[in-house]
Short mmCIF file of C-alpha atoms in Angstrom, two decimals:
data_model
loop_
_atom_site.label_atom_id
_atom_site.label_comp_id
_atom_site.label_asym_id
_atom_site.label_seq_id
_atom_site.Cartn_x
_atom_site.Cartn_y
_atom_site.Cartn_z
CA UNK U 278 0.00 0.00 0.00
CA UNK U 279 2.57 2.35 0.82
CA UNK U 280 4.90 1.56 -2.58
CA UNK U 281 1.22 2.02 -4.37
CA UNK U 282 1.30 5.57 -2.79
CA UNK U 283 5.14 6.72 -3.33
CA UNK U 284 4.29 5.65 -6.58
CA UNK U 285 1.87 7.97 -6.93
CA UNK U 286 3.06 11.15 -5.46
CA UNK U 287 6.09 10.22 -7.82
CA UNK U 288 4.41 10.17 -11.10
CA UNK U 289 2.48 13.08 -9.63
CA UNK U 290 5.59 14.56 -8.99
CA UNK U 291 7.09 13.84 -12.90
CA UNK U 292 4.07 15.18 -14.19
CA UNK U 293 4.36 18.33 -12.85
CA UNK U 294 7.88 18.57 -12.94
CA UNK U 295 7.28 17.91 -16.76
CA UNK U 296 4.61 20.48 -17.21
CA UNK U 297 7.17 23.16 -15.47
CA UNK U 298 10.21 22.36 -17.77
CA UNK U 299 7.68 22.89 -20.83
CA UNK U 300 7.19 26.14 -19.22
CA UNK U 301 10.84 27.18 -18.68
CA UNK U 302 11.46 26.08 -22.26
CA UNK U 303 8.37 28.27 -24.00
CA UNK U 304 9.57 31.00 -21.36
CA UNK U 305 13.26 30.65 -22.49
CA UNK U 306 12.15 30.91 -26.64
CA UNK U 307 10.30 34.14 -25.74
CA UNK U 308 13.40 35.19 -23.89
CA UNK U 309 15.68 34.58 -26.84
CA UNK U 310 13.07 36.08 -29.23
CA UNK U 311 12.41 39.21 -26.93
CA UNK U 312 16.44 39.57 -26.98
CA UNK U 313 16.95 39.55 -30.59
CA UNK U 314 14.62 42.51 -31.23
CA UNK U 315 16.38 44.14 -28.61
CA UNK U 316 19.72 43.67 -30.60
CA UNK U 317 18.52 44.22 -34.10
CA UNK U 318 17.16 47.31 -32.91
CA UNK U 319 20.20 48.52 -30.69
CA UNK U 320 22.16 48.85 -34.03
CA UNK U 321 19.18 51.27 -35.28
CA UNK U 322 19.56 53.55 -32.27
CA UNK U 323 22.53 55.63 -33.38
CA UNK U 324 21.20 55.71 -37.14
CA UNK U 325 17.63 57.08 -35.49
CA UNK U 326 19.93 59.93 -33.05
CA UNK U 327 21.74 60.43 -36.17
CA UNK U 328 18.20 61.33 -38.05
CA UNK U 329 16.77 63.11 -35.52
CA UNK U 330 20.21 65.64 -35.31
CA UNK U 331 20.62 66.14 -38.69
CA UNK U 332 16.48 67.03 -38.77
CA UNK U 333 16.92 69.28 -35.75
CA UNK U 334 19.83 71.20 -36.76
CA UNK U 335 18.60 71.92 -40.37
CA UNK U 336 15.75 73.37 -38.87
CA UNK U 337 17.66 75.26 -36.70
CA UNK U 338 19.46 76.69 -39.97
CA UNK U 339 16.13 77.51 -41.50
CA UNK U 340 15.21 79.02 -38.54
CA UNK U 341 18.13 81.32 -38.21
CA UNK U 342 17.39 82.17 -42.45
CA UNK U 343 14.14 83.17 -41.35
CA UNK U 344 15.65 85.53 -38.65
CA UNK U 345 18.10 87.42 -40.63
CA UNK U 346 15.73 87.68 -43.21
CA UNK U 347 13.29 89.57 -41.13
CA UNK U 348 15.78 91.63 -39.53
CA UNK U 349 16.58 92.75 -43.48
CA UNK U 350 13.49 93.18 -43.99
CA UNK U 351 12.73 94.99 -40.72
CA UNK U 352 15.78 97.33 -41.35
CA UNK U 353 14.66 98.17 -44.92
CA UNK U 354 11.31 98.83 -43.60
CA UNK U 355 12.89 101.32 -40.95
CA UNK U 356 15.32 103.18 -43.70
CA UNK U 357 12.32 103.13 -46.23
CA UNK U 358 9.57 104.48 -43.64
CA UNK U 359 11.73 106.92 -41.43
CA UNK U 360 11.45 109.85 -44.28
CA UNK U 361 8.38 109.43 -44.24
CA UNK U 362 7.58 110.18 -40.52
CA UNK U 363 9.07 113.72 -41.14
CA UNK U 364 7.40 114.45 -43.98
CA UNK U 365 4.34 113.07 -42.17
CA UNK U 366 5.06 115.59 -38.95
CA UNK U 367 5.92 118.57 -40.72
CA UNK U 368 3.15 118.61 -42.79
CA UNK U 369 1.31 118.16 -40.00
CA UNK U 370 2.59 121.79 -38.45
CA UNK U 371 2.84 123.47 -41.84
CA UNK U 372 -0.86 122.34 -42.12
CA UNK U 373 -0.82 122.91 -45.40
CA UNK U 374 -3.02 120.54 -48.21
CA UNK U 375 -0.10 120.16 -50.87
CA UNK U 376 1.84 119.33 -48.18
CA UNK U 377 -0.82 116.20 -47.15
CA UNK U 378 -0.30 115.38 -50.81
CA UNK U 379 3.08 114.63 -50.77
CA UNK U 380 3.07 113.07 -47.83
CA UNK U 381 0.57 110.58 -49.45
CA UNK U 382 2.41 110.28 -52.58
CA UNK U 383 5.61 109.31 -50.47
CA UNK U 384 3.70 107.11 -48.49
CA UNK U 385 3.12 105.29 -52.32
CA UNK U 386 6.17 105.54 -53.31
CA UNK U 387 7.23 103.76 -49.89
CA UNK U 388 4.98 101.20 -49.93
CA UNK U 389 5.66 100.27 -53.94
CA UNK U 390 9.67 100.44 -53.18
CA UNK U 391 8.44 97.88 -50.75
CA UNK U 392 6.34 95.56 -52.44
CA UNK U 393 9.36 95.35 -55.17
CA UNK U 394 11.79 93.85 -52.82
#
């Protein structure tokens, strides 16, 4: 009776000591498969920083085009528009109507000198 039982608890014992090393082994494959990804994509890392630098500083550079070309622009507007304002405030004392017209045809002449550039 009692070689009936250790018989038991040992196939008991096999069987589940078999249905654990199936696990280990399924385990161990996802392991291994997990792990290769890993790899493959650790040589992609440095090619995707690379990327992403080269895409950052070029917009940097356009970025800095963009500024200087506004500051142009802005100092054009300034040389372009700063006759103007006298005309503009002496007319304004002289109070005189030809005066208002010349002070409109400079404004013009501003604005097309301007839209040219």
């Amino acid at each position: 009776m009692i070689g009936l039982f250790f018989t038991t608890i040992f196939i008991a014992e096999l069987i589940i000591a078999g249905w654990i090393i199936s696990k280990i082994i399924a385990f161990n494959k996802l392991v291994c498969e997990t792990n290769k990804q890993v790899l493959d994509f650790k040589t992609k890392i440095p090619e995707i920083f690379n990327n992403t630098r080269i895409s950052i500083n070029s917009f940097l550079l356009k970025l800095n085009n963009i500024d200087q070309f506004v500051n142009k622009k802005k100092e054009e507007c300034t040389k372009i528009l700063t006759p103007n304002n006298y005309i503009k405030f002496i007319s304004f004392f002289l109070n005189k109507d030809f005066k208002k017209l010349l002070v409109i045809i400079d404004i013009a002449l501003a604005i097309k000198k301007l839209l040219k550039k």
